[in-house]
PDB file of C-alpha atoms in Angstrom:
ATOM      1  CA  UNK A   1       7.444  -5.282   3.754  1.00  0.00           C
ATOM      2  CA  UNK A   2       8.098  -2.686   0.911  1.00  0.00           C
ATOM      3  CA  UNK A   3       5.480  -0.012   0.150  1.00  0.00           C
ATOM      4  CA  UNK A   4       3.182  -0.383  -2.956  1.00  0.00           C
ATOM      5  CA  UNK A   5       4.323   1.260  -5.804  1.00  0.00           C
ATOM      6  CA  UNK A   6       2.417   4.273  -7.223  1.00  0.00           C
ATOM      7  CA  UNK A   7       3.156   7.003  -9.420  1.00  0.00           C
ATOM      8  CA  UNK A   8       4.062  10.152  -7.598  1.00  0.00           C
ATOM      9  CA  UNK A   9       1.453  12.111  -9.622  1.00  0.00           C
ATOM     10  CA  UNK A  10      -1.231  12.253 -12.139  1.00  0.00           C
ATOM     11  CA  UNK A  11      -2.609  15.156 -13.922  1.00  0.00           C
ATOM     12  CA  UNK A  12      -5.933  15.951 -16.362  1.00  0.00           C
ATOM     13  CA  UNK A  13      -7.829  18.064 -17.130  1.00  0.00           C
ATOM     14  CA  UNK A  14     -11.486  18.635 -16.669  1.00  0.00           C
ATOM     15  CA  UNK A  15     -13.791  15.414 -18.233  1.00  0.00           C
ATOM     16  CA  UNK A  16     -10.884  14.071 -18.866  1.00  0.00           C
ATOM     17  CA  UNK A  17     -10.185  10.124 -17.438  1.00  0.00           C
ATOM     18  CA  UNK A  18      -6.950   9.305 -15.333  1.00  0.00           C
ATOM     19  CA  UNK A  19      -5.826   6.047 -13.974  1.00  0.00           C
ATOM     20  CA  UNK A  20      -3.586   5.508 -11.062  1.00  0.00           C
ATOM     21  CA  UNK A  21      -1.628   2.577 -10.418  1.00  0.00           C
ATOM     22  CA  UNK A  22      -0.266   0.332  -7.724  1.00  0.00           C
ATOM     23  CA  UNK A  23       2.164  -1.937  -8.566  1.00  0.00           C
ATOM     24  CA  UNK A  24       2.928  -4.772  -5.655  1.00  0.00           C
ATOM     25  CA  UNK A  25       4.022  -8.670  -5.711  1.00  0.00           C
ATOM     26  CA  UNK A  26       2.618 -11.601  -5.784  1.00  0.00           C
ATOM     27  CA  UNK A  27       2.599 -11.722  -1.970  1.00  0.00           C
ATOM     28  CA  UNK A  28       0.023  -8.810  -2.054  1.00  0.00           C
ATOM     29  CA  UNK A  29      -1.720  -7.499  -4.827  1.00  0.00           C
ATOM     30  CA  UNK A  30      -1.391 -10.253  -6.822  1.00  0.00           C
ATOM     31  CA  UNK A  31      -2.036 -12.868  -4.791  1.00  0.00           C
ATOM     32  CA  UNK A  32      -5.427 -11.365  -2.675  1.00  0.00           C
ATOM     33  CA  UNK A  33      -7.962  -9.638  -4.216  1.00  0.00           C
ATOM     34  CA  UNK A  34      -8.336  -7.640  -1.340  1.00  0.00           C
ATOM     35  CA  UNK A  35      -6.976  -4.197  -3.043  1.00  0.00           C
ATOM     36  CA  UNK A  36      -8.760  -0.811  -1.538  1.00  0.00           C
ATOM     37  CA  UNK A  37      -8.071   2.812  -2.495  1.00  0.00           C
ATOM     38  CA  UNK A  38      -8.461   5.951  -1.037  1.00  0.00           C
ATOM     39  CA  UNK A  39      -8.222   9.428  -1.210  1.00  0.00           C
ATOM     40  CA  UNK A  40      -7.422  12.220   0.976  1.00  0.00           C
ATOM     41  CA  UNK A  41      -7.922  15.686   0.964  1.00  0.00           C
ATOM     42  CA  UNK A  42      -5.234  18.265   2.379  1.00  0.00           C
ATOM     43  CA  UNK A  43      -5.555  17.823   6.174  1.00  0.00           C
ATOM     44  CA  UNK A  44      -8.302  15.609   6.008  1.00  0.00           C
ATOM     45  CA  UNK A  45      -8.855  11.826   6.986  1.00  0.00           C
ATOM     46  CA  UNK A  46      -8.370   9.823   4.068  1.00  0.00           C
ATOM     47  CA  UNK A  47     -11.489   8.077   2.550  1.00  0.00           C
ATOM     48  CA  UNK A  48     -12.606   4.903   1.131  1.00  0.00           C
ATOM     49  CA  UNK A  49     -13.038   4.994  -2.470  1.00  0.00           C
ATOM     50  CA  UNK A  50     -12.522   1.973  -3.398  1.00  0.00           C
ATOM     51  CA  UNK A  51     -12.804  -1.873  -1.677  1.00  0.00           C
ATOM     52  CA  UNK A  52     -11.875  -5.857  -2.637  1.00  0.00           C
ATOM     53  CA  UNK A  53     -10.116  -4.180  -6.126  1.00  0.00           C
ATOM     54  CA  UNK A  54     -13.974  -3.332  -8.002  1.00  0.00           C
ATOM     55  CA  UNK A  55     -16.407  -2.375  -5.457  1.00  0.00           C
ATOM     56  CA  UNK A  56     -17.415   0.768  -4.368  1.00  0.00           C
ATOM     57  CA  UNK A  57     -18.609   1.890  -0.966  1.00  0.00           C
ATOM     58  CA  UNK A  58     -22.137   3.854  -1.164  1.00  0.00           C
ATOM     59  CA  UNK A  59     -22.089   7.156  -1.555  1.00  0.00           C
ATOM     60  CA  UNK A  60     -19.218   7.068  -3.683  1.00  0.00           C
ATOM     61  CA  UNK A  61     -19.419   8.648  -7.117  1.00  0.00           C
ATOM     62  CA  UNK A  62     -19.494   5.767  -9.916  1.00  0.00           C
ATOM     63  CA  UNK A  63     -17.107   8.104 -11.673  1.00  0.00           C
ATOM     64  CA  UNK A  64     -14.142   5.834  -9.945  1.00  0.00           C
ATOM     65  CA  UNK A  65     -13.417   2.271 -10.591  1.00  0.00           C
ATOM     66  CA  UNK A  66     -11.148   0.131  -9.991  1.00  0.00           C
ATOM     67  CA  UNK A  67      -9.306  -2.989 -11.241  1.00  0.00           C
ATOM     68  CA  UNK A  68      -6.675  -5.621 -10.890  1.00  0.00           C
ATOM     69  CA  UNK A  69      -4.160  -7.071 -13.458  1.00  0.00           C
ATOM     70  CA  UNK A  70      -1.267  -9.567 -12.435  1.00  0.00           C
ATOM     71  CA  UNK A  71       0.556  -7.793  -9.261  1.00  0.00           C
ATOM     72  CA  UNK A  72      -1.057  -4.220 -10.735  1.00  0.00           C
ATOM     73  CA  UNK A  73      -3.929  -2.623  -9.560  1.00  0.00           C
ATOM     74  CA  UNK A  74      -5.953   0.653 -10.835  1.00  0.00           C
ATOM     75  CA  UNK A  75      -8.000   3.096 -10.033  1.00  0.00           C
ATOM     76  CA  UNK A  76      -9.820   5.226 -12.907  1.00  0.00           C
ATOM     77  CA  UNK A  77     -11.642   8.330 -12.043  1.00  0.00           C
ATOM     78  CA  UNK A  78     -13.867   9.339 -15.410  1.00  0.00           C
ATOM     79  CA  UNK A  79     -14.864  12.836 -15.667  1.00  0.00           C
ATOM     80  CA  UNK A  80     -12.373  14.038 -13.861  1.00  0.00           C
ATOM     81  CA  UNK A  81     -13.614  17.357 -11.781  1.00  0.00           C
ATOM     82  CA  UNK A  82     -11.764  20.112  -9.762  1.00  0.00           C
ATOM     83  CA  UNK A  83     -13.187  18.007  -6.605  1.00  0.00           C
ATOM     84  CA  UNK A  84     -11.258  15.188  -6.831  1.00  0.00           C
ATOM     85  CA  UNK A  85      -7.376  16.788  -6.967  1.00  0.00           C
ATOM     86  CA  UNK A  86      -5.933  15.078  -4.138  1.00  0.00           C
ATOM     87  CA  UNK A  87      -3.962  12.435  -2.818  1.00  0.00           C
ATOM     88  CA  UNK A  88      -4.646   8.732  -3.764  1.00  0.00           C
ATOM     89  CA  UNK A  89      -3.387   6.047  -1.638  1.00  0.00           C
ATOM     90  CA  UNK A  90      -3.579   2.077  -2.438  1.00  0.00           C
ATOM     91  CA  UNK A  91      -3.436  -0.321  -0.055  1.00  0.00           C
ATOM     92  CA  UNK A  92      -3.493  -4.053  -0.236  1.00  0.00           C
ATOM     93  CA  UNK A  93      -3.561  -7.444   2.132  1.00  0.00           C
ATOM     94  CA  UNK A  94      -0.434  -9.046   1.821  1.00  0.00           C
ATOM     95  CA  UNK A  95       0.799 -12.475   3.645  1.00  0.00           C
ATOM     96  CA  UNK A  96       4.182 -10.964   4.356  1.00  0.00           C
ATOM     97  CA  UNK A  97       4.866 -10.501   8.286  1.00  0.00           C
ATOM     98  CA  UNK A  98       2.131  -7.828   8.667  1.00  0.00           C
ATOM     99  CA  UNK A  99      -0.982  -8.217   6.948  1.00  0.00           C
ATOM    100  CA  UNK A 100      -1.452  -4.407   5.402  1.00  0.00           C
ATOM    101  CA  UNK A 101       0.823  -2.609   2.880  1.00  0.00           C
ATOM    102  CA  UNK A 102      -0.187   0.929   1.851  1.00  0.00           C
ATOM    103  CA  UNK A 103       1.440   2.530  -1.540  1.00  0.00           C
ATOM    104  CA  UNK A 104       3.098   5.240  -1.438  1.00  0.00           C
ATOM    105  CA  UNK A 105       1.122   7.701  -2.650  1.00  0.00           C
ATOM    106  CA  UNK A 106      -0.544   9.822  -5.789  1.00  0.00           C
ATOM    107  CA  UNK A 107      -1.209  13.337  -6.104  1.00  0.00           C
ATOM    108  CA  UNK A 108      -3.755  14.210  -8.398  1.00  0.00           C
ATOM    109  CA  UNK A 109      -3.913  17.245 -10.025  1.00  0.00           C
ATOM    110  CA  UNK A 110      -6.576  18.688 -12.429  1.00  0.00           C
ATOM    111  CA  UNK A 111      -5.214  21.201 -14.401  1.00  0.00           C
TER     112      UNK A 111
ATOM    113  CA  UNK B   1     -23.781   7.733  11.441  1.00  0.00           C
ATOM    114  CA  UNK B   2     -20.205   6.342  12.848  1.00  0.00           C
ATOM    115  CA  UNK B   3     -17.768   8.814  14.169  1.00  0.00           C
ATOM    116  CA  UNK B   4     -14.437   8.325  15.879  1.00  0.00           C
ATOM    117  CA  UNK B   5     -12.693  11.031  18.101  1.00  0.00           C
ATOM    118  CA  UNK B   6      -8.977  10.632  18.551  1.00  0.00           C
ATOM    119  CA  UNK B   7      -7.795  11.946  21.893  1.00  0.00           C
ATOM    120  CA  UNK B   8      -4.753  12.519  23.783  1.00  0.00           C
ATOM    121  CA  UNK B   9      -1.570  15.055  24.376  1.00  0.00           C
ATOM    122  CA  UNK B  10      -0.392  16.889  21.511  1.00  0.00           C
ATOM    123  CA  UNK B  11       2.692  16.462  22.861  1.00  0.00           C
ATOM    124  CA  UNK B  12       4.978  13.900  23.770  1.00  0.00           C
ATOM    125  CA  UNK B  13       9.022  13.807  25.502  1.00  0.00           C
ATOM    126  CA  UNK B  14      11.054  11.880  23.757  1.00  0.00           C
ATOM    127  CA  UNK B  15      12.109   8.696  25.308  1.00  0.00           C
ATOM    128  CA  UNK B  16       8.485   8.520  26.880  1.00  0.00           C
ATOM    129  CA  UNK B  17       4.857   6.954  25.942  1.00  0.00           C
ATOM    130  CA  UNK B  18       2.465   8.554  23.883  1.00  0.00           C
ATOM    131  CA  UNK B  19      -1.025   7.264  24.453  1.00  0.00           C
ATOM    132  CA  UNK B  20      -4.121   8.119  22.297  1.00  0.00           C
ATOM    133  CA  UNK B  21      -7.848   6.927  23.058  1.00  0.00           C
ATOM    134  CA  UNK B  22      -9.888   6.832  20.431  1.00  0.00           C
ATOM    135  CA  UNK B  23     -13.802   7.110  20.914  1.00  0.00           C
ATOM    136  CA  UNK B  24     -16.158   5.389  18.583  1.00  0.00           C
ATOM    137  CA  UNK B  25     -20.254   6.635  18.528  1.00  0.00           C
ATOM    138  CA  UNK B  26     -23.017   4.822  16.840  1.00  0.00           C
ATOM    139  CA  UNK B  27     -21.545   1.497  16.788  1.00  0.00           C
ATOM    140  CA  UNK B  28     -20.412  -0.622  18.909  1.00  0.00           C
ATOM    141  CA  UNK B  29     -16.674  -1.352  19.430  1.00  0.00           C
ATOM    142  CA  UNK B  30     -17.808  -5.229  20.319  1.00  0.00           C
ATOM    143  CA  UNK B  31     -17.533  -5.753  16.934  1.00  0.00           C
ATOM    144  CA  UNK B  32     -15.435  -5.283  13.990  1.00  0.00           C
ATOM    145  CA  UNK B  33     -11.853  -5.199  13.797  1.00  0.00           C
ATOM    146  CA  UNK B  34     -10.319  -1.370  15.412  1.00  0.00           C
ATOM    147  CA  UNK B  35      -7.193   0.134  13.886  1.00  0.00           C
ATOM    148  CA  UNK B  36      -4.865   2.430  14.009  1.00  0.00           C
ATOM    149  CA  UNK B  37      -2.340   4.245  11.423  1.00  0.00           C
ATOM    150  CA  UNK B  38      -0.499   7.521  11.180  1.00  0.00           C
ATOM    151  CA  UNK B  39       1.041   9.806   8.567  1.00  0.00           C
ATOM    152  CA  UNK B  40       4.189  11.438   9.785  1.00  0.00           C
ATOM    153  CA  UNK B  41       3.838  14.974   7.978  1.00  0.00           C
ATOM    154  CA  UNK B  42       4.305  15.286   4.182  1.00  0.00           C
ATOM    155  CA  UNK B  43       4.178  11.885   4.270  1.00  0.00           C
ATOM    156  CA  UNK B  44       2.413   8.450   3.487  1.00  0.00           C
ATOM    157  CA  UNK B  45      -0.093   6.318   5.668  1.00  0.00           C
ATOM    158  CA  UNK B  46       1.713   3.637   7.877  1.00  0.00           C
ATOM    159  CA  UNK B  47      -0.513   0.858   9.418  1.00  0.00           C
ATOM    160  CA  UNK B  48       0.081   0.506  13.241  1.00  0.00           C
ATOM    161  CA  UNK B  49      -2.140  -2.113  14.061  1.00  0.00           C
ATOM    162  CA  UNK B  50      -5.641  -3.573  15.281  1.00  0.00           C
ATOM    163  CA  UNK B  51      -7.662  -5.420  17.963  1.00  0.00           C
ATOM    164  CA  UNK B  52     -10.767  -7.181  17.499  1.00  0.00           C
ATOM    165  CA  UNK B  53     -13.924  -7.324  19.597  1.00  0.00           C
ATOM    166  CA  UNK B  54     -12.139 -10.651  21.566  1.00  0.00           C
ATOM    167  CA  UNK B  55      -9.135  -9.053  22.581  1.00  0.00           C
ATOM    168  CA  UNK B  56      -6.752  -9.917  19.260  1.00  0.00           C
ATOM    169  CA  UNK B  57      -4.615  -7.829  18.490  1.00  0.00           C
ATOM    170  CA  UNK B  58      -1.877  -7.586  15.336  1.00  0.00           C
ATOM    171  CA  UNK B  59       0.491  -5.049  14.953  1.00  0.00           C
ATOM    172  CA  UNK B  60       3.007  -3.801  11.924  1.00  0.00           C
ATOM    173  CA  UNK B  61       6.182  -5.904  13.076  1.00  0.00           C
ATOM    174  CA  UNK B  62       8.482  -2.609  12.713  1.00  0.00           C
ATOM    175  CA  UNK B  63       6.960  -1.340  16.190  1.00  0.00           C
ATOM    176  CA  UNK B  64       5.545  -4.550  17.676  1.00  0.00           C
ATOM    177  CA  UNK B  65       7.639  -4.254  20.295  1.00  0.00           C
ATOM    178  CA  UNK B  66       7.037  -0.566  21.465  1.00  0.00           C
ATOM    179  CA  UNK B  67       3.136  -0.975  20.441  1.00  0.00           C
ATOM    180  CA  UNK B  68      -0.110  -2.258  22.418  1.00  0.00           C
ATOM    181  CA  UNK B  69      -3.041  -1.539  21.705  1.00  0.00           C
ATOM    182  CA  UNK B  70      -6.286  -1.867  23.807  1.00  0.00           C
ATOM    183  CA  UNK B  71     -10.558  -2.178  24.491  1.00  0.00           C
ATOM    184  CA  UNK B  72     -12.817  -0.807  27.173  1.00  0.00           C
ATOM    185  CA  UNK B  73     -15.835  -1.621  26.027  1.00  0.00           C
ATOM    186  CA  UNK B  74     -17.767  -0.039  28.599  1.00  0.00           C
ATOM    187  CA  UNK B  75     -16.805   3.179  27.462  1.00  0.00           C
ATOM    188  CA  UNK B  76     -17.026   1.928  24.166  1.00  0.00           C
ATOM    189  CA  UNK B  77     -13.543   3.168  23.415  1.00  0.00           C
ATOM    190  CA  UNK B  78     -10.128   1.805  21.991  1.00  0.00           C
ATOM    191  CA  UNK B  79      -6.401   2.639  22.250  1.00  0.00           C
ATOM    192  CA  UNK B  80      -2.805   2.958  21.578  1.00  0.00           C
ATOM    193  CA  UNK B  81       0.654   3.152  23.531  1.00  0.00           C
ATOM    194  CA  UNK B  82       3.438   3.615  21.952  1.00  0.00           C
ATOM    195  CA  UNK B  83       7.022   3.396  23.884  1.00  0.00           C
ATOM    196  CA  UNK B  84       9.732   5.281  23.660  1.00  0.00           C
ATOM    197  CA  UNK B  85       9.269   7.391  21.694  1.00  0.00           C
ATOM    198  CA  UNK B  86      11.772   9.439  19.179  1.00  0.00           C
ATOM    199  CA  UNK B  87      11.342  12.365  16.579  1.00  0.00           C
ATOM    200  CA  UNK B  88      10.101   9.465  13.870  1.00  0.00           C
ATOM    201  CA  UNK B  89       7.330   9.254  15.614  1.00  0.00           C
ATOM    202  CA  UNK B  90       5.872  12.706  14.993  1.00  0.00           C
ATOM    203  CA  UNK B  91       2.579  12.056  12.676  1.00  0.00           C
ATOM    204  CA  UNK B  92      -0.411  12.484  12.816  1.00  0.00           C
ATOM    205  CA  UNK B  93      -2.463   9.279  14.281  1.00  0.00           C
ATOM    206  CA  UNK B  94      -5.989   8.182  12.945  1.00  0.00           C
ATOM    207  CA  UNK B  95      -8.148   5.429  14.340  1.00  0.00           C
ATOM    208  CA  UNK B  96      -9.789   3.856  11.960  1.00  0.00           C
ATOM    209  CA  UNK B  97     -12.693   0.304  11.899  1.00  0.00           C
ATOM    210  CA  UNK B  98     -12.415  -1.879   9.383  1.00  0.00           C
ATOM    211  CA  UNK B  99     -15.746  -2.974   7.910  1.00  0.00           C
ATOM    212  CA  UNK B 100     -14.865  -6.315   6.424  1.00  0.00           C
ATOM    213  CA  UNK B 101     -13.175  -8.491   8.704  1.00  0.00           C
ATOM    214  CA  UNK B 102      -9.447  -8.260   8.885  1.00  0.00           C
ATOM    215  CA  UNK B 103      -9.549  -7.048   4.829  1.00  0.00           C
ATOM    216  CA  UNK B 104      -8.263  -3.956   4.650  1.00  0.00           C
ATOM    217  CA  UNK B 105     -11.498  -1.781   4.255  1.00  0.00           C
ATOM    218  CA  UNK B 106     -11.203   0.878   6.592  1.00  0.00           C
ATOM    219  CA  UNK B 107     -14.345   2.409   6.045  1.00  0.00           C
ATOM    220  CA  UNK B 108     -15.010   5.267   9.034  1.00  0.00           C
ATOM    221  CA  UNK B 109     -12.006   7.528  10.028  1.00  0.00           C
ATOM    222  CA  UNK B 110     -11.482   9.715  13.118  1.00  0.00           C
ATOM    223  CA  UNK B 111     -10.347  13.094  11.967  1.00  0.00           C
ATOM    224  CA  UNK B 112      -6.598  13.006  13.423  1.00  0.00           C
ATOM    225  CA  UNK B 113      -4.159  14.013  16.045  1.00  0.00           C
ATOM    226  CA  UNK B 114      -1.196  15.737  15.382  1.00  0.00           C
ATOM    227  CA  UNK B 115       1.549  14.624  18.084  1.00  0.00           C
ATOM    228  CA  UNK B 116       4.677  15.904  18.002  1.00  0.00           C
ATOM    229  CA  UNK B 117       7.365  14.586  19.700  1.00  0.00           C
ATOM    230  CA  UNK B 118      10.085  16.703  21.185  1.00  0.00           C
ATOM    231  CA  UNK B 119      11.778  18.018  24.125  1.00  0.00           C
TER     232      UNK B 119
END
Protein backbone atom coordinates (compact mmCIF):
# COMPACT_ATOMS: atom_id res chain seq x y z
CA UNK A 1 0.00 0.00 0.00
CA UNK A 2 1.57 3.33 -1.32
CA UNK A 3 1.57 6.43 0.91
CA UNK A 4 -0.97 9.28 0.26
CA UNK A 5 0.23 11.87 -1.74
CA UNK A 6 0.78 15.37 -0.28
CA UNK A 7 2.66 18.29 -1.18
CA UNK A 8 5.96 18.51 0.59
CA UNK A 9 5.14 22.09 1.72
CA UNK A 10 2.86 24.97 1.90
CA UNK A 11 3.58 28.48 2.73
CA UNK A 12 1.37 31.93 3.62
CA UNK A 13 1.44 34.43 5.16
CA UNK A 14 -0.43 35.80 8.09
CA UNK A 15 -4.62 35.87 7.38
CA UNK A 16 -3.84 34.45 4.55
CA UNK A 17 -5.84 30.83 3.55
CA UNK A 18 -3.79 27.64 2.48
CA UNK A 19 -5.04 24.32 1.41
CA UNK A 20 -3.23 21.08 1.63
CA UNK A 21 -3.88 18.16 -0.33
CA UNK A 22 -3.91 14.40 -0.31
CA UNK A 23 -4.16 12.75 -3.31
CA UNK A 24 -4.95 8.71 -2.97
CA UNK A 25 -7.03 6.03 -5.19
CA UNK A 26 -10.06 4.87 -5.41
CA UNK A 27 -9.20 2.08 -2.95
CA UNK A 28 -8.83 4.82 -0.22
CA UNK A 29 -9.73 8.23 -0.39
CA UNK A 30 -11.98 7.90 -2.94
CA UNK A 31 -13.76 5.14 -2.17
CA UNK A 32 -14.37 5.78 2.01
CA UNK A 33 -15.18 8.85 3.32
CA UNK A 34 -13.28 8.12 6.19
CA UNK A 35 -10.36 10.87 5.47
CA UNK A 36 -8.73 12.46 8.90
CA UNK A 37 -5.93 15.03 9.17
CA UNK A 38 -3.58 15.99 11.55
CA UNK A 39 -0.98 18.09 12.58
CA UNK A 40 2.08 17.88 14.53
CA UNK A 41 4.23 20.13 16.14
CA UNK A 42 8.18 19.64 16.26
CA UNK A 43 8.61 16.79 18.78
CA UNK A 44 5.19 16.62 19.66
CA UNK A 45 2.37 13.88 19.25
CA UNK A 46 0.53 14.60 16.27
CA UNK A 47 -3.14 15.82 16.69
CA UNK A 48 -6.49 15.37 15.31
CA UNK A 49 -7.61 18.15 13.28
CA UNK A 50 -9.67 16.84 11.20
CA UNK A 51 -12.16 13.44 11.07
CA UNK A 52 -14.64 11.42 8.34
CA UNK A 53 -13.17 14.25 5.54
CA UNK A 54 -15.56 17.53 7.17
CA UNK A 55 -15.83 17.18 10.79
CA UNK A 56 -13.97 18.64 13.34
CA UNK A 57 -13.09 17.31 16.77
CA UNK A 58 -14.05 19.93 19.70
CA UNK A 59 -11.76 22.15 20.65
CA UNK A 60 -10.48 22.55 17.33
CA UNK A 61 -10.34 26.01 15.81
CA UNK A 62 -13.15 26.34 12.96
CA UNK A 63 -10.36 28.09 11.12
CA UNK A 64 -9.61 24.41 9.44
CA UNK A 65 -11.85 22.49 7.21
CA UNK A 66 -11.74 19.95 5.31
CA UNK A 67 -13.08 18.31 2.11
CA UNK A 68 -13.15 15.52 -0.38
CA UNK A 69 -13.18 15.56 -4.26
CA UNK A 70 -12.82 12.28 -6.43
CA UNK A 71 -9.56 10.38 -4.89
CA UNK A 72 -8.44 14.15 -3.46
CA UNK A 73 -8.88 15.32 -0.20
CA UNK A 74 -8.18 18.93 1.53
CA UNK A 75 -7.58 20.56 4.31
CA UNK A 76 -7.97 24.55 4.43
CA UNK A 77 -6.72 26.45 7.36
CA UNK A 78 -8.30 30.29 7.00
CA UNK A 79 -6.52 32.91 8.80
CA UNK A 80 -3.58 31.40 8.78
CA UNK A 81 -1.50 32.34 12.20
CA UNK A 82 2.18 31.84 13.33
CA UNK A 83 0.54 28.87 15.54
CA UNK A 84 -0.27 26.64 13.07
CA UNK A 85 3.38 26.24 11.02
CA UNK A 86 3.81 22.67 11.28
CA UNK A 87 3.54 19.43 9.85
CA UNK A 88 0.21 18.17 8.30
CA UNK A 89 -0.35 14.59 7.85
CA UNK A 90 -3.51 12.89 5.97
CA UNK A 91 -4.53 9.71 6.54
CA UNK A 92 -7.27 7.65 5.06
CA UNK A 93 -9.14 3.97 5.39
CA UNK A 94 -8.32 2.09 2.52
CA UNK A 95 -9.51 -1.71 1.62
CA UNK A 96 -6.04 -2.58 0.42
CA UNK A 97 -4.27 -5.37 2.71
CA UNK A 98 -4.06 -3.04 5.76
CA UNK A 99 -6.80 -0.89 6.54
CA UNK A 100 -4.78 2.65 7.27
CA UNK A 101 -2.64 4.67 4.79
CA UNK A 102 -1.03 7.88 6.11
CA UNK A 103 0.32 10.64 3.42
CA UNK A 104 3.37 11.56 3.41
CA UNK A 105 3.53 14.62 4.84
CA UNK A 106 3.17 18.74 4.68
CA UNK A 107 5.16 21.29 6.23
CA UNK A 108 3.54 24.39 6.74
CA UNK A 109 5.20 27.41 6.91
CA UNK A 110 3.89 30.98 7.64
CA UNK A 111 6.07 33.37 6.39
CA UNK B 1 -9.19 13.83 30.46
CA UNK B 2 -7.49 10.67 28.50
CA UNK B 3 -3.80 10.28 28.68
CA UNK B 4 -1.54 7.53 27.42
CA UNK B 5 2.09 6.90 28.73
CA UNK B 6 4.34 4.95 26.43
CA UNK B 7 6.89 2.90 28.32
CA UNK B 8 9.76 0.76 27.76
CA UNK B 9 13.80 0.65 27.00
CA UNK B 10 15.16 3.35 25.04
CA UNK B 11 17.21 0.98 23.73
CA UNK B 12 17.11 -2.03 21.86
CA UNK B 13 20.12 -4.83 20.29
CA UNK B 14 19.63 -5.48 17.09
CA UNK B 15 18.44 -8.87 16.22
CA UNK B 16 16.34 -8.75 19.57
CA UNK B 17 12.61 -7.65 20.76
CA UNK B 18 11.68 -4.34 21.59
CA UNK B 19 8.62 -4.22 23.78
CA UNK B 20 6.66 -1.02 24.73
CA UNK B 21 3.57 -0.88 27.24
CA UNK B 22 1.51 1.70 26.84
CA UNK B 23 -0.73 2.98 29.83
CA UNK B 24 -4.09 4.50 29.22
CA UNK B 25 -5.89 6.80 32.35
CA UNK B 26 -9.41 7.96 32.39
CA UNK B 27 -10.84 5.48 30.15
CA UNK B 28 -11.08 2.29 29.99
CA UNK B 29 -9.02 0.10 27.59
CA UNK B 30 -12.31 -2.41 27.47
CA UNK B 31 -13.35 -0.41 24.89
CA UNK B 32 -12.39 1.20 21.76
CA UNK B 33 -10.03 0.05 19.30
CA UNK B 34 -5.89 0.59 20.78
CA UNK B 35 -3.16 1.41 18.28
CA UNK B 36 0.03 1.82 17.69
CA UNK B 37 2.33 3.80 15.01
CA UNK B 38 5.81 5.23 14.87
CA UNK B 39 7.80 7.87 13.00
CA UNK B 40 11.32 6.80 12.33
CA UNK B 41 13.16 10.31 12.71
CA UNK B 42 12.74 13.04 10.04
CA UNK B 43 10.25 11.01 8.91
CA UNK B 44 6.45 10.19 8.27
CA UNK B 45 3.84 8.30 10.55
CA UNK B 46 3.66 4.47 9.80
CA UNK B 47 0.60 2.55 11.24
CA UNK B 48 1.70 -0.62 13.21
CA UNK B 49 -1.41 -1.93 14.23
CA UNK B 50 -4.44 -2.36 16.78
CA UNK B 51 -6.41 -4.62 19.18
CA UNK B 52 -9.81 -4.17 20.26
CA UNK B 53 -11.45 -4.58 23.66
CA UNK B 54 -12.16 -8.62 22.52
CA UNK B 55 -8.80 -9.52 21.80
CA UNK B 56 -8.70 -8.55 17.74
CA UNK B 57 -6.00 -7.56 16.61
CA UNK B 58 -4.83 -6.17 12.84
CA UNK B 59 -1.57 -5.28 11.98
CA UNK B 60 0.21 -3.31 8.81
CA UNK B 61 1.07 -6.56 6.68
CA UNK B 62 4.84 -5.21 6.16
CA UNK B 63 5.62 -6.38 9.91
CA UNK B 64 2.78 -8.81 10.61
CA UNK B 65 5.01 -11.29 11.05
CA UNK B 66 7.55 -9.72 13.59
CA UNK B 67 4.45 -7.78 15.34
CA UNK B 68 1.91 -8.74 18.29
CA UNK B 69 0.33 -6.71 20.03
CA UNK B 70 -1.50 -7.20 23.41
CA UNK B 71 -4.34 -6.29 26.56
CA UNK B 72 -4.17 -6.55 30.31
CA UNK B 73 -7.01 -5.09 31.25
CA UNK B 74 -6.50 -5.27 34.79
CA UNK B 75 -3.86 -2.91 34.62
CA UNK B 76 -5.72 -1.22 32.14
CA UNK B 77 -2.75 -1.24 29.82
CA UNK B 78 -1.85 -2.30 26.13
CA UNK B 79 1.25 -3.38 24.16
CA UNK B 80 3.66 -4.05 21.47
CA UNK B 81 6.55 -6.62 20.53
CA UNK B 82 8.30 -6.25 17.84
CA UNK B 83 10.97 -9.09 16.66
CA UNK B 84 14.03 -8.83 15.43
CA UNK B 85 14.74 -6.00 15.24
CA UNK B 86 17.21 -3.92 12.72
CA UNK B 87 18.37 -0.17 12.40
CA UNK B 88 14.81 0.51 10.36
CA UNK B 89 13.28 0.17 13.25
CA UNK B 90 14.64 3.20 15.10
CA UNK B 91 11.44 5.70 15.51
CA UNK B 92 9.82 6.96 17.73
CA UNK B 93 6.56 4.78 18.84
CA UNK B 94 3.14 6.40 19.88
CA UNK B 95 0.11 4.58 21.19
CA UNK B 96 -2.68 5.96 20.13
CA UNK B 97 -7.13 4.98 20.68
CA UNK B 98 -9.14 5.38 18.03
CA UNK B 99 -12.47 7.02 18.86
CA UNK B 100 -14.65 5.78 16.06
CA UNK B 101 -14.53 2.23 15.62
CA UNK B 102 -11.88 0.85 13.37
CA UNK B 103 -12.10 4.51 11.24
CA UNK B 104 -9.10 5.99 11.43
CA UNK B 105 -9.76 8.76 14.12
CA UNK B 106 -7.08 8.56 16.44
CA UNK B 107 -8.18 11.02 18.73
CA UNK B 108 -5.82 10.83 22.19
CA UNK B 109 -1.99 10.34 21.70
CA UNK B 110 0.69 9.23 24.19
CA UNK B 111 3.55 11.63 23.95
CA UNK B 112 6.30 9.14 22.40
CA UNK B 113 9.28 6.95 22.88
CA UNK B 114 12.28 7.35 21.14
CA UNK B 115 13.96 3.74 20.68
CA UNK B 116 16.89 3.39 19.04
CA UNK B 117 18.14 0.39 17.89
CA UNK B 118 21.80 -0.43 17.86
CA UNK B 119 24.58 -2.38 19.15
Amino acid sequence: QSALTQPASVSGSPGQSITISCTGTSSDVGGYNYVSWYQQHPGKAPKLMIYDVTNRPSGVSDRFSGSKSGNTASLTISGLQAEDEADYYCTSYTSSSTPYVFGTGTKVTVL
Amino acid sequence: QVQLQESGPGLVRPSETLSLTCTVSDASISSYYWSWIRQPPGKGLEWIGYIYFTGTTNYNPSLNSRVTISLDTSKNQFSLRLTSVTAADTAVYYCARLSSGSRPNFDYWGQGTLVTVSS
